[in-house]
PDB file of C-alpha atoms and ligand atoms in Angstrom:
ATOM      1  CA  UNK A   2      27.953  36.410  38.538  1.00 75.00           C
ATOM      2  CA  UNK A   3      29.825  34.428  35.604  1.00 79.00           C
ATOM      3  CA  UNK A   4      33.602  34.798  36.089  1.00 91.00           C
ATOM      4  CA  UNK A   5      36.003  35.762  33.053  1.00 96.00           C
ATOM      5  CA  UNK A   6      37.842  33.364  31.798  1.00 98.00           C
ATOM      6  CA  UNK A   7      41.244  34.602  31.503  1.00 98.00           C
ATOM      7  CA  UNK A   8      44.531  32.699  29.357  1.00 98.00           C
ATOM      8  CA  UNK A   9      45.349  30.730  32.095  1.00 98.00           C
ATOM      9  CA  UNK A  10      42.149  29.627  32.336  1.00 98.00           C
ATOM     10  CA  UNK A  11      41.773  28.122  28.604  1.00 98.00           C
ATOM     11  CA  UNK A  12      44.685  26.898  28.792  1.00 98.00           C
ATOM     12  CA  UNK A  13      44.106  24.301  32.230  1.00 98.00           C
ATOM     13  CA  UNK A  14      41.400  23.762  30.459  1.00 98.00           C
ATOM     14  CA  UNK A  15      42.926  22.454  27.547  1.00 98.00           C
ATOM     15  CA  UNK A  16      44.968  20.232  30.135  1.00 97.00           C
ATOM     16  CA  UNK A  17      42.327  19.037  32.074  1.00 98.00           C
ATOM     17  CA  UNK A  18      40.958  17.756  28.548  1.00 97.00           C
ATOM     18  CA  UNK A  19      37.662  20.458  29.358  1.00 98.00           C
ATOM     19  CA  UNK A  20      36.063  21.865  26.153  1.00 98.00           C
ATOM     20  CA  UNK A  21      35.732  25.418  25.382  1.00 98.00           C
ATOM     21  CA  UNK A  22      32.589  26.218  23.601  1.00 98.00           C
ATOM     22  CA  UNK A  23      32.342  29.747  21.670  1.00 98.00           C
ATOM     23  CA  UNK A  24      29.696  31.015  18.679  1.00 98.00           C
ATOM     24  CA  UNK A  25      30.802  34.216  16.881  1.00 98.00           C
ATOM     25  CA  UNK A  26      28.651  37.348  18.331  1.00 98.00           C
ATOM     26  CA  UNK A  27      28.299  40.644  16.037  1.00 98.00           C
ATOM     27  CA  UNK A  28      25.583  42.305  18.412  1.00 98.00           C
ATOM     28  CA  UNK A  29      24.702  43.670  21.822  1.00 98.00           C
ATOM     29  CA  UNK A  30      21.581  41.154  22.163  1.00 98.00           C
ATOM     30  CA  UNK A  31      23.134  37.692  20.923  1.00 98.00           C
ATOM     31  CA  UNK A  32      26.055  38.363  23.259  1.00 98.00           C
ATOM     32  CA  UNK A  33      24.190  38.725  26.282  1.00 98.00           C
ATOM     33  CA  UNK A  34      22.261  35.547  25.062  1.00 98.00           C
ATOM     34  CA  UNK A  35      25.240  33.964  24.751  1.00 98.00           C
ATOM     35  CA  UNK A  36      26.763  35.046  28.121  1.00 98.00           C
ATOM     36  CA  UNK A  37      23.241  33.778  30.073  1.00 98.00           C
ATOM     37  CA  UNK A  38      24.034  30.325  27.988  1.00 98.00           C
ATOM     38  CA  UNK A  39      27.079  30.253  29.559  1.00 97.00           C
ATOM     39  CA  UNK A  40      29.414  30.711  26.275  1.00 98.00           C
ATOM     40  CA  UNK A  41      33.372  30.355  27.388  1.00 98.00           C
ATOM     41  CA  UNK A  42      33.983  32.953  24.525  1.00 98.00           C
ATOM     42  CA  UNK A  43      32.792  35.681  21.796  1.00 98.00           C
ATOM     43  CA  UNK A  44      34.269  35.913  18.699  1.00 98.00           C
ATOM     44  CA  UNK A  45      33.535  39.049  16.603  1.00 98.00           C
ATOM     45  CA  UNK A  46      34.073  37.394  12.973  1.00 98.00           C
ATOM     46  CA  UNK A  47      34.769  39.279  10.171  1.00 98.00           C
ATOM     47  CA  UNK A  48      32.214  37.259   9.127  1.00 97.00           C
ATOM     48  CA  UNK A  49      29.926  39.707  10.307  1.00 98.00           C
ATOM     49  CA  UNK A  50      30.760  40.815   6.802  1.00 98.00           C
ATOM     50  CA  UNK A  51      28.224  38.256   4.876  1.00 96.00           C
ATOM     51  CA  UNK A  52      26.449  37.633   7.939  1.00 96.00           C
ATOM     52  CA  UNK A  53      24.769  41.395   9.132  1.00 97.00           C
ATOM     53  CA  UNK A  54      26.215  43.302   5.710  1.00 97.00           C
ATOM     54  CA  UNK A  55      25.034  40.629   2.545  1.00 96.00           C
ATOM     55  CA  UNK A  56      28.342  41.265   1.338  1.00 96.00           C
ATOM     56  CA  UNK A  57      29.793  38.049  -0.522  1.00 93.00           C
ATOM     57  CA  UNK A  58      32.948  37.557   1.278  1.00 93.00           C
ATOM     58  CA  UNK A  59      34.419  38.835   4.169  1.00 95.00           C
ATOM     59  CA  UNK A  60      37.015  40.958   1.987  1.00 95.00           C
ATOM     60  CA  UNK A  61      35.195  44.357   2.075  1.00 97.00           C
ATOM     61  CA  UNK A  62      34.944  44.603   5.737  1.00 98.00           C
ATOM     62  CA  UNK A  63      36.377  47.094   7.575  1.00 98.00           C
ATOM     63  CA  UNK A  64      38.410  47.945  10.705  1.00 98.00           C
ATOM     64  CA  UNK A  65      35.638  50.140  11.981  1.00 98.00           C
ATOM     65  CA  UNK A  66      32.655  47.565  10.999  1.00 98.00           C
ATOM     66  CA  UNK A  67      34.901  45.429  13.290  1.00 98.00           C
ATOM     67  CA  UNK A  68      35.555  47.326  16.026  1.00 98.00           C
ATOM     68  CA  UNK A  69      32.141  49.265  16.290  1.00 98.00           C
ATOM     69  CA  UNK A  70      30.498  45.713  16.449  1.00 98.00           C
ATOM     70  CA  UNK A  71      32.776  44.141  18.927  1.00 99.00           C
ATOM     71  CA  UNK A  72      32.322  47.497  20.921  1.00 98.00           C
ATOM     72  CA  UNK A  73      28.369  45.873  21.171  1.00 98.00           C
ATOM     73  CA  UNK A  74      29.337  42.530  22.101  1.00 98.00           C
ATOM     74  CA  UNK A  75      31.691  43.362  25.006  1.00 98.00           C
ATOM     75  CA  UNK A  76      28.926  45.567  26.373  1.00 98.00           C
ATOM     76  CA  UNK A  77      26.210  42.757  26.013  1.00 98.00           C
ATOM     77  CA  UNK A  78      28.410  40.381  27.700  1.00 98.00           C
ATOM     78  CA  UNK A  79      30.802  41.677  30.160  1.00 98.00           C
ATOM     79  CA  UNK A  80      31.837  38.642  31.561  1.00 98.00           C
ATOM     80  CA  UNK A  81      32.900  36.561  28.622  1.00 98.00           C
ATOM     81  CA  UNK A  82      36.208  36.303  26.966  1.00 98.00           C
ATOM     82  CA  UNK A  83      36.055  38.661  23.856  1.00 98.00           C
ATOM     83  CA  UNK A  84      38.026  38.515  20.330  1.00 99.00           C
ATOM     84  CA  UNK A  85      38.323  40.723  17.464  1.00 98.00           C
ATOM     85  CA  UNK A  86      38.432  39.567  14.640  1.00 98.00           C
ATOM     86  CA  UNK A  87      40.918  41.589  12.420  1.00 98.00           C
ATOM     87  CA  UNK A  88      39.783  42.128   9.060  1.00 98.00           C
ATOM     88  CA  UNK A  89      41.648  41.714   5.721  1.00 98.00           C
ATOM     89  CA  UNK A  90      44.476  44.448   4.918  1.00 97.00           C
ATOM     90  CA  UNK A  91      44.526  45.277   8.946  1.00 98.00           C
ATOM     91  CA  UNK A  92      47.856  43.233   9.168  1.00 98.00           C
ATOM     92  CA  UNK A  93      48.813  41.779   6.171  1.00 96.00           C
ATOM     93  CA  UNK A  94      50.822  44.965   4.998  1.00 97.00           C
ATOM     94  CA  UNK A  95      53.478  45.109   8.003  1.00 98.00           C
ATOM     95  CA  UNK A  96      53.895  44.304  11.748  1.00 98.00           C
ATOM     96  CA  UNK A  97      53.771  47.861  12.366  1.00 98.00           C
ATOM     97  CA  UNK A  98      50.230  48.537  11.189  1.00 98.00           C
ATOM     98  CA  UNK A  99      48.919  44.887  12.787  1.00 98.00           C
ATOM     99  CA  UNK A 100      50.216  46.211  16.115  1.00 98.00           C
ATOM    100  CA  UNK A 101      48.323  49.941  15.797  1.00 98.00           C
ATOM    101  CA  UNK A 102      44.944  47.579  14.261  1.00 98.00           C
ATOM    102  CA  UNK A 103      44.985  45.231  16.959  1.00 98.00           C
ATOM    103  CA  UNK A 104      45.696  48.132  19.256  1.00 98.00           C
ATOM    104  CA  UNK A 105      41.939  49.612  18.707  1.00 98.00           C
ATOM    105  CA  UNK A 106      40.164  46.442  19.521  1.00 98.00           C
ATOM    106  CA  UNK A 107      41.773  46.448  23.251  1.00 98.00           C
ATOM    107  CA  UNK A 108      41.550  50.559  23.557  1.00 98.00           C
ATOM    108  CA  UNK A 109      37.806  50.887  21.678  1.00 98.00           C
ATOM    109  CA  UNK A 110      36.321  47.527  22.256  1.00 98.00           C
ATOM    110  CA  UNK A 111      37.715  46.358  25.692  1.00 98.00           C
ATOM    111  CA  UNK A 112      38.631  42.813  24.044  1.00 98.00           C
ATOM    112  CA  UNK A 113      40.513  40.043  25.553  1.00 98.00           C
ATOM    113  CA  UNK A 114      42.313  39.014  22.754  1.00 98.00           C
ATOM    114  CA  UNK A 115      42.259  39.641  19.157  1.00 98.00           C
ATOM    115  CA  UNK A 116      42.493  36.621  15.883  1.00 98.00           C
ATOM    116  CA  UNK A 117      44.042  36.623  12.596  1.00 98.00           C
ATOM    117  CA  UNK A 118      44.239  34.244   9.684  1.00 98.00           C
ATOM    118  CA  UNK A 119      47.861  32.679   8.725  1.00 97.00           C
ATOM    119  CA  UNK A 120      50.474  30.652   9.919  1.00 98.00           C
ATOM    120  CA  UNK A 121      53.682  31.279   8.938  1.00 98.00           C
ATOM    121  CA  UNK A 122      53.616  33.931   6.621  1.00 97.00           C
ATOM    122  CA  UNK A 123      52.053  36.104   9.501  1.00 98.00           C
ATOM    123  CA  UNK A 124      54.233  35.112  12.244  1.00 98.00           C
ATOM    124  CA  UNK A 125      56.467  38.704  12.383  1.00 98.00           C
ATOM    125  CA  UNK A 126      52.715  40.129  12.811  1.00 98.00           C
ATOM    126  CA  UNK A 127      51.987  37.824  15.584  1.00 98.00           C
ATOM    127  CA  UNK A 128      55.307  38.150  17.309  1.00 98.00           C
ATOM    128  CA  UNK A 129      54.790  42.443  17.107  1.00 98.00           C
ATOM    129  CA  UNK A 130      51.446  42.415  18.478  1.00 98.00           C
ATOM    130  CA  UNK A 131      51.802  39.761  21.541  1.00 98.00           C
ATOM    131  CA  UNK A 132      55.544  41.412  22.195  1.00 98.00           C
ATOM    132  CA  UNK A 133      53.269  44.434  22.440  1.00 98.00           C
ATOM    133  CA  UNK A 134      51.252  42.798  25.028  1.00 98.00           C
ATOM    134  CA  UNK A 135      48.247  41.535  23.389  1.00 98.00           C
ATOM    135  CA  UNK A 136      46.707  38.424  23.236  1.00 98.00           C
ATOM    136  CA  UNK A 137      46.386  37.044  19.597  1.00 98.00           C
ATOM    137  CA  UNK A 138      44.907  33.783  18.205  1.00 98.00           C
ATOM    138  CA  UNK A 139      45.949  32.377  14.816  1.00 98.00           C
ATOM    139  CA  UNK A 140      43.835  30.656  12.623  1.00 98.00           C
ATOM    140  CA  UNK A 141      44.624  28.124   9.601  1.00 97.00           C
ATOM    141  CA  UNK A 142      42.999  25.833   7.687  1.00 97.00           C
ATOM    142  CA  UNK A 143      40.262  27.275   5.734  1.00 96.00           C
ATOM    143  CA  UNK A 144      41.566  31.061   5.780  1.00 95.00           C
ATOM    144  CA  UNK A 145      37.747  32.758   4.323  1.00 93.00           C
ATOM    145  CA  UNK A 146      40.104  35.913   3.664  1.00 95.00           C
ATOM    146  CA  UNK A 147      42.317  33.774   1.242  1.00 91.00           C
ATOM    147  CA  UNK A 148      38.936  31.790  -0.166  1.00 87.00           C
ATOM    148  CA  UNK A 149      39.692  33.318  -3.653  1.00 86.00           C
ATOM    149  CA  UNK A 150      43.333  31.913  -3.571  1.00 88.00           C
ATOM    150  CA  UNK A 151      42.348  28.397  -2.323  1.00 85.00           C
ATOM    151  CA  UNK A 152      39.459  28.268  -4.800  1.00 85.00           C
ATOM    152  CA  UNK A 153      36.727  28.604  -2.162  1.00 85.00           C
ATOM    153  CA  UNK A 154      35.462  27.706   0.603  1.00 87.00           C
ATOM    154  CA  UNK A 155      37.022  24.251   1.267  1.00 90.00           C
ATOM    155  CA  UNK A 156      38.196  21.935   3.454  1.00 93.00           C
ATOM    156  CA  UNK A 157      41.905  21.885   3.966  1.00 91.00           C
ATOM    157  CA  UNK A 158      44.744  19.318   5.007  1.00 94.00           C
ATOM    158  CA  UNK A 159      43.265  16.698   3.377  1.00 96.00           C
ATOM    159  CA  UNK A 160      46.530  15.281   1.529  1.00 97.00           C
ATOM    160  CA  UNK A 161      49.838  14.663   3.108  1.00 98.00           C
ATOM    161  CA  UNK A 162      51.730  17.710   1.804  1.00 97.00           C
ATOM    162  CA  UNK A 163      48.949  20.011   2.632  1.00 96.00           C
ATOM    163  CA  UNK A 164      48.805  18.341   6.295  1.00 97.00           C
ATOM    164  CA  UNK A 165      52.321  18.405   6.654  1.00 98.00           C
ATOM    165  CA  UNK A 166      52.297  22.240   5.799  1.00 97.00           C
ATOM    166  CA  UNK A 167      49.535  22.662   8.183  1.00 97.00           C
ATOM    167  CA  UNK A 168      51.553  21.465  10.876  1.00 98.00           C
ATOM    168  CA  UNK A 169      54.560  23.516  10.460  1.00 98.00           C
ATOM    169  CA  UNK A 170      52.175  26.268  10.426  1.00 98.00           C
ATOM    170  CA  UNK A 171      50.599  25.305  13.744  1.00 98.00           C
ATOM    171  CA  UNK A 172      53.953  25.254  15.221  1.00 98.00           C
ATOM    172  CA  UNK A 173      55.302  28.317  13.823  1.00 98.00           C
ATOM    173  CA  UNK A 174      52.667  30.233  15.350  1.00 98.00           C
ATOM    174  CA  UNK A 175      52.515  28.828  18.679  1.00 98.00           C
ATOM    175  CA  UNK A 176      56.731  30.094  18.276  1.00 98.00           C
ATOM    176  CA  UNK A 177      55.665  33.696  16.716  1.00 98.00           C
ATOM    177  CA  UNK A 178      53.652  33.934  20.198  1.00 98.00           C
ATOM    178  CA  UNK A 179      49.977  32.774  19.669  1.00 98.00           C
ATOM    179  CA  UNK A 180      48.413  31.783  22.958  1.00 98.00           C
ATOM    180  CA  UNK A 181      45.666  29.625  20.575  1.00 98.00           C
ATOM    181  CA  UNK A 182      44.899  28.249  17.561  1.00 98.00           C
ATOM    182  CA  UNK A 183      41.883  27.829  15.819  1.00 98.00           C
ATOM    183  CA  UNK A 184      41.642  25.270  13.205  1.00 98.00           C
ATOM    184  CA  UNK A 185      38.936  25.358  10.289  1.00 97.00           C
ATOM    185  CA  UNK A 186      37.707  23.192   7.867  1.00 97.00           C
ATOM    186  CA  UNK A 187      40.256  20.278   8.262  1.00 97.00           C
ATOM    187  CA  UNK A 188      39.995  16.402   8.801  1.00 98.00           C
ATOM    188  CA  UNK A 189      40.005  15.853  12.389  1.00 98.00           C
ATOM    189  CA  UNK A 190      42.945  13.424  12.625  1.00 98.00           C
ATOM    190  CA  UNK A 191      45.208  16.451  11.072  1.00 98.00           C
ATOM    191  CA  UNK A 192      43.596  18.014  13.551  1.00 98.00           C
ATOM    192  CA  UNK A 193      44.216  16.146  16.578  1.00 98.00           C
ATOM    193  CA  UNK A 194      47.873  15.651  15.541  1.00 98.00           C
ATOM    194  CA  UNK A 195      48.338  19.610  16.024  1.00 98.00           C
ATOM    195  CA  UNK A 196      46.750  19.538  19.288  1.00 98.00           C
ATOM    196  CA  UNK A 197      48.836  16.771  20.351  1.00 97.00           C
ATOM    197  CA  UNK A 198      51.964  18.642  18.800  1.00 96.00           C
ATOM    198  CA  UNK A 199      51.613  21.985  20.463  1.00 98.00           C
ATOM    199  CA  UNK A 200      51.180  23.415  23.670  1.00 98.00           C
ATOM    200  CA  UNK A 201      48.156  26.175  23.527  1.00 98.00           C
ATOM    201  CA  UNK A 202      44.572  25.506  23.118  1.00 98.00           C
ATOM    202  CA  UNK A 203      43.623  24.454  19.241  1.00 98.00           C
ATOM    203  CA  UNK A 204      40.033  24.929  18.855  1.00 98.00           C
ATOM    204  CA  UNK A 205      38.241  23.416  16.085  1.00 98.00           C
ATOM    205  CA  UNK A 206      35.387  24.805  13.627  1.00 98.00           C
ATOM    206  CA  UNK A 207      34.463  21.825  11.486  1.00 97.00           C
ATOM    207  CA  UNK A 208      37.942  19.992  12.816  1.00 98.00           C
ATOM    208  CA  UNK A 209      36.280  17.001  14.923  1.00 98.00           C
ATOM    209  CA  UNK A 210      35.684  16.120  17.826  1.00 98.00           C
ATOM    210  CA  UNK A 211      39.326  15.873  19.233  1.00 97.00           C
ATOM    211  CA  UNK A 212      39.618  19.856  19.170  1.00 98.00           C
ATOM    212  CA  UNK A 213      39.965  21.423  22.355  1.00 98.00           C
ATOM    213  CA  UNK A 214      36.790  23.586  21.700  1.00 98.00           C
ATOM    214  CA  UNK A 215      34.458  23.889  19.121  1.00 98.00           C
ATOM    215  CA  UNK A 216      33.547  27.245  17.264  1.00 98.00           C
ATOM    216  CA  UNK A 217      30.331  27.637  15.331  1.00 98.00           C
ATOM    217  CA  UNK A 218      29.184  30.878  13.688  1.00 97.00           C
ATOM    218  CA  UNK A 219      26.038  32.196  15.267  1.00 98.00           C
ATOM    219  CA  UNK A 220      23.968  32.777  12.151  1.00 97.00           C
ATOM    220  CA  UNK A 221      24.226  29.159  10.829  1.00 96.00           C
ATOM    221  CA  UNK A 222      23.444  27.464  13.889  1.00 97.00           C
ATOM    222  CA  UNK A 223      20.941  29.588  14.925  1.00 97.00           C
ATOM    223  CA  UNK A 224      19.723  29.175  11.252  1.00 96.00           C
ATOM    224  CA  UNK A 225      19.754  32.681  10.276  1.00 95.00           C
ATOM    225  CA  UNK A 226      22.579  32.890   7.203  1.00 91.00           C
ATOM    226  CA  UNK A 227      20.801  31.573   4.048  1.00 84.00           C
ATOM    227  CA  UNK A 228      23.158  31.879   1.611  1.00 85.00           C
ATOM    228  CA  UNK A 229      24.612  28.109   2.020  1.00 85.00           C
ATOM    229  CA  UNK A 230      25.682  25.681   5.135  1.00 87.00           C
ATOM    230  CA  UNK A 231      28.853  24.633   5.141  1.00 90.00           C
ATOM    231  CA  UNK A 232      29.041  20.416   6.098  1.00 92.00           C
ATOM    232  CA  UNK A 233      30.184  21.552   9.599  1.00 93.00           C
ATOM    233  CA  UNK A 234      27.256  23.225  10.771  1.00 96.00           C
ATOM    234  CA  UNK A 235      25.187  21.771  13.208  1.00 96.00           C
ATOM    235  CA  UNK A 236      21.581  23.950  13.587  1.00 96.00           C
ATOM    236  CA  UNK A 237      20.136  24.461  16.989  1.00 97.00           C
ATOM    237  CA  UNK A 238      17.732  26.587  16.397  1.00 97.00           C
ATOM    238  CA  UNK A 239      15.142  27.618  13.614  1.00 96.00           C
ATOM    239  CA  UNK A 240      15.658  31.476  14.162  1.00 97.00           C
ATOM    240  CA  UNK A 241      15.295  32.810  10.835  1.00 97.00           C
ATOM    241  CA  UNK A 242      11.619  30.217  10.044  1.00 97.00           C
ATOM    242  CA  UNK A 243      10.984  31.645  13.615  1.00 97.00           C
ATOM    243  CA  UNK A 244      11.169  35.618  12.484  1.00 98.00           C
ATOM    244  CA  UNK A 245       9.955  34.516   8.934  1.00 97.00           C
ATOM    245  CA  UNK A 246       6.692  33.850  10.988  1.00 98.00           C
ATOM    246  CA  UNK A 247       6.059  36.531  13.167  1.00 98.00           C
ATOM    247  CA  UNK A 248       6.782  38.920  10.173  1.00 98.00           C
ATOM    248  CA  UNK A 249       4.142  37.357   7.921  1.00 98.00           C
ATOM    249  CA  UNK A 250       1.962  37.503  11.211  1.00 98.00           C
ATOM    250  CA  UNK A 251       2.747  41.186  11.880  1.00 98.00           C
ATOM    251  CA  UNK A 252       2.105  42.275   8.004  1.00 98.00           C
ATOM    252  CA  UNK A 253      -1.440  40.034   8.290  1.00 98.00           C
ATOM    253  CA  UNK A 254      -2.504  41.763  11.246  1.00 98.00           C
ATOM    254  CA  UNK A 255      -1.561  45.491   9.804  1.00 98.00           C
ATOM    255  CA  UNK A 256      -3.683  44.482   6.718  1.00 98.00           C
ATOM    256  CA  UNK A 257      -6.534  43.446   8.411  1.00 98.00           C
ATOM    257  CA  UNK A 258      -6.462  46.145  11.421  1.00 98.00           C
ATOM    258  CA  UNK A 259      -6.029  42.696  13.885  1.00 98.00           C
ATOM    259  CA  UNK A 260      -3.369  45.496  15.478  1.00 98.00           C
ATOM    260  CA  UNK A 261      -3.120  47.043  17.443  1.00 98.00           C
ATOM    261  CA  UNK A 262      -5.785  46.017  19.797  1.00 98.00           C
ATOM    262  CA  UNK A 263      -7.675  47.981  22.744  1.00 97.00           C
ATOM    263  CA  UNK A 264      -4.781  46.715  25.287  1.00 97.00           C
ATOM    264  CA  UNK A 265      -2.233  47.988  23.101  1.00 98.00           C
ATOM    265  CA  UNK A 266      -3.473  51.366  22.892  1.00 97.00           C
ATOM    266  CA  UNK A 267      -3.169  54.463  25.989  1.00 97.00           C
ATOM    267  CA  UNK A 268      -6.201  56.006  27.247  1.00 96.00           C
ATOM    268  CA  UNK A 269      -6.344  59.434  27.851  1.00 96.00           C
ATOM    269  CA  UNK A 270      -6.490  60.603  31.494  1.00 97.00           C
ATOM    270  CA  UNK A 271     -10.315  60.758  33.648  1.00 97.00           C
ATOM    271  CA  UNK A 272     -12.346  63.366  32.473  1.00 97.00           C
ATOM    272  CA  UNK A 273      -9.797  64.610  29.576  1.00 98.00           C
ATOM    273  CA  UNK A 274     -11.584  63.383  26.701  1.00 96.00           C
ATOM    274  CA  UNK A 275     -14.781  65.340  27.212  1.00 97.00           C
ATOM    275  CA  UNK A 276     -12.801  68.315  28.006  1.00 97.00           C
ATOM    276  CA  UNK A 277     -10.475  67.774  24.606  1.00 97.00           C
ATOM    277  CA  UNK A 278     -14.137  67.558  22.863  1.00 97.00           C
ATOM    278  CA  UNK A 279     -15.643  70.611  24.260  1.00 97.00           C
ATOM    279  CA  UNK A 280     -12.258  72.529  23.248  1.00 97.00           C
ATOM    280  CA  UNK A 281     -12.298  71.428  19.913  1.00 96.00           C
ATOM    281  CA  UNK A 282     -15.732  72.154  19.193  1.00 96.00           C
ATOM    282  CA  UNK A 283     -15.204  75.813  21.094  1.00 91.00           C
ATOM    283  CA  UNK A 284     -12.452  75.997  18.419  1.00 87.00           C
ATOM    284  CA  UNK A 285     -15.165  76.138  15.008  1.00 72.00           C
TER     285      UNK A 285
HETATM  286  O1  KIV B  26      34.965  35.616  10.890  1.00 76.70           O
HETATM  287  C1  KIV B  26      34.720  34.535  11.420  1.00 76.70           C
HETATM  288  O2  KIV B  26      33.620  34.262  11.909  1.00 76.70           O
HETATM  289  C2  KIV B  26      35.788  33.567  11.434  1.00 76.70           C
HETATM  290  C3  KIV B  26      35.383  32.148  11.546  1.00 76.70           C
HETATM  291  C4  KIV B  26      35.076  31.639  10.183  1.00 76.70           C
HETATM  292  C5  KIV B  26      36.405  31.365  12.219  1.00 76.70           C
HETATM  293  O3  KIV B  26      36.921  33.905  11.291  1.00 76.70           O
END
């Protein structure tokens, strides 16, 4: 049976130079796909908000959409590292209510560690919830919860001040208590200077190749999401032509009575048949 990776784990990894390799999961059936592919960890994206719900950003979701999803992942895939993802307005308002939100993810939704988007204007939330013993990841670069502010959904770093800020966040959260990073939407040479800079794992999602892991969201490499692909998205898989087909096969069939056929039908016990005739004509 696949072992857990724990903390530790990641982080040898990161200093063996290993890669960790991690989609996002909102659902019992993908996660236990993922955990036979031999994922090294789940995350539970608020993204799950544009992803399963249509909305158009990942500012309406919830703390229970979150946590009731995440509840489905751990239980399709037992033995993989688990985060929640903690949704907008869980832990921007004060430490205090961070610590209780990240508190249902481990007491709900058995997770290994929880994320949040920030550097070092969240660092008092970071330092309450890992002094409370839980395991949280940061995340900077392109912060989707902030994609109004920033003007979108777009790449970050990508000038010296904005690098140089990036930095200083990377190292203020590794401080706060962060036991990883992930990095989003940033050149990879900004990249690879915060992984050189700090100590804990920085994973990348569109962040190059010197990351030590690579994130992609399930439902645009599986090719699922239709809304857009971001640049960073390499697709694996054809999912969504693949339902698209069987659908259109499904509703041709119904139409045409091609299903169901004999062998997907029961047949009534030896004998009973007859006997359900001569009832029902006894019965007029
Ligand atoms: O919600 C999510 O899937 C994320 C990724 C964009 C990193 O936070």
């Amino acid at each position: 049976m696949k072992k857990k990776l724990t903390r530790l784990d990641l982080q040898k990894m990161k200093e063996k130079g290993e890669k960790a390799v991690w989609i996002t999961a909102y659902d019992y059936w993908t996660a236990q796909f993922a955990e036979q592919a031999g994922m090294d960890m789940l995350l539970v994206g608020d993204s799950l908000g544009m992803c399963i719900y249509g909305y158009e950003s990942t500012m309406p979701v919830t703390m229970d959409q979150c946590v009731y999803h995440s509840e489905a992942v751990r239980r399709g895939a037992p033995n993989t590292f688990v985060i929640g993802d903690m949704p907008f307005l869980s832990y921007q308002v004060s430490p205090e209510e961070s610590v209780r939100n990240a508190g249902r993810f481990f007491k709900e939704a058995l997770v290994d560690a929880i994320k949040l988007e920030g550097g070092r204007c969240v660092c008092p939330h970071i330092k309450a919830i890992s002094e409370s013993g839980m395991l949280v990841m940061a995340h900077i670069g392109l912060t989707p919860q902030s994609s109004g502010q920033i003007g979108g959904f777009k790449a970050q770093g990508r000038t010296v001040e904005t690098a140089l800020e990036m930095i200083e966040d990377a190292r203020a959260v590794q401080e706060a208590g962060a036991f990883a990073l992930l990095v989003e939407a940033v050149p990879p040479e900004v990249c690879k200077i915060i992984r050189d800079e700090i100590k804990i794992p920085v994973y990348g999602l569109g962040a190059g190749l010197d990351a030590d892991g690579q994130l992609l969201i399930v439902a645009d490499m599986l090719g699922i999401f239709q809304a857009f692909t971001p640049k960073f998205v390499k697709r694996y898989a054809n999912v969504g032509e693949e339902m698209l087909k069987g659908f259109k096969a499904y509703v041709e069939d119904v139409k045409s009575t091609r299903f169901p056929e004999e062998k997907h039908t029961y047949k009534m016990m030896d004998g009973e048949l007859a006997k359900l005739k001569t009832a029902l004509e006894g019965r007029s």
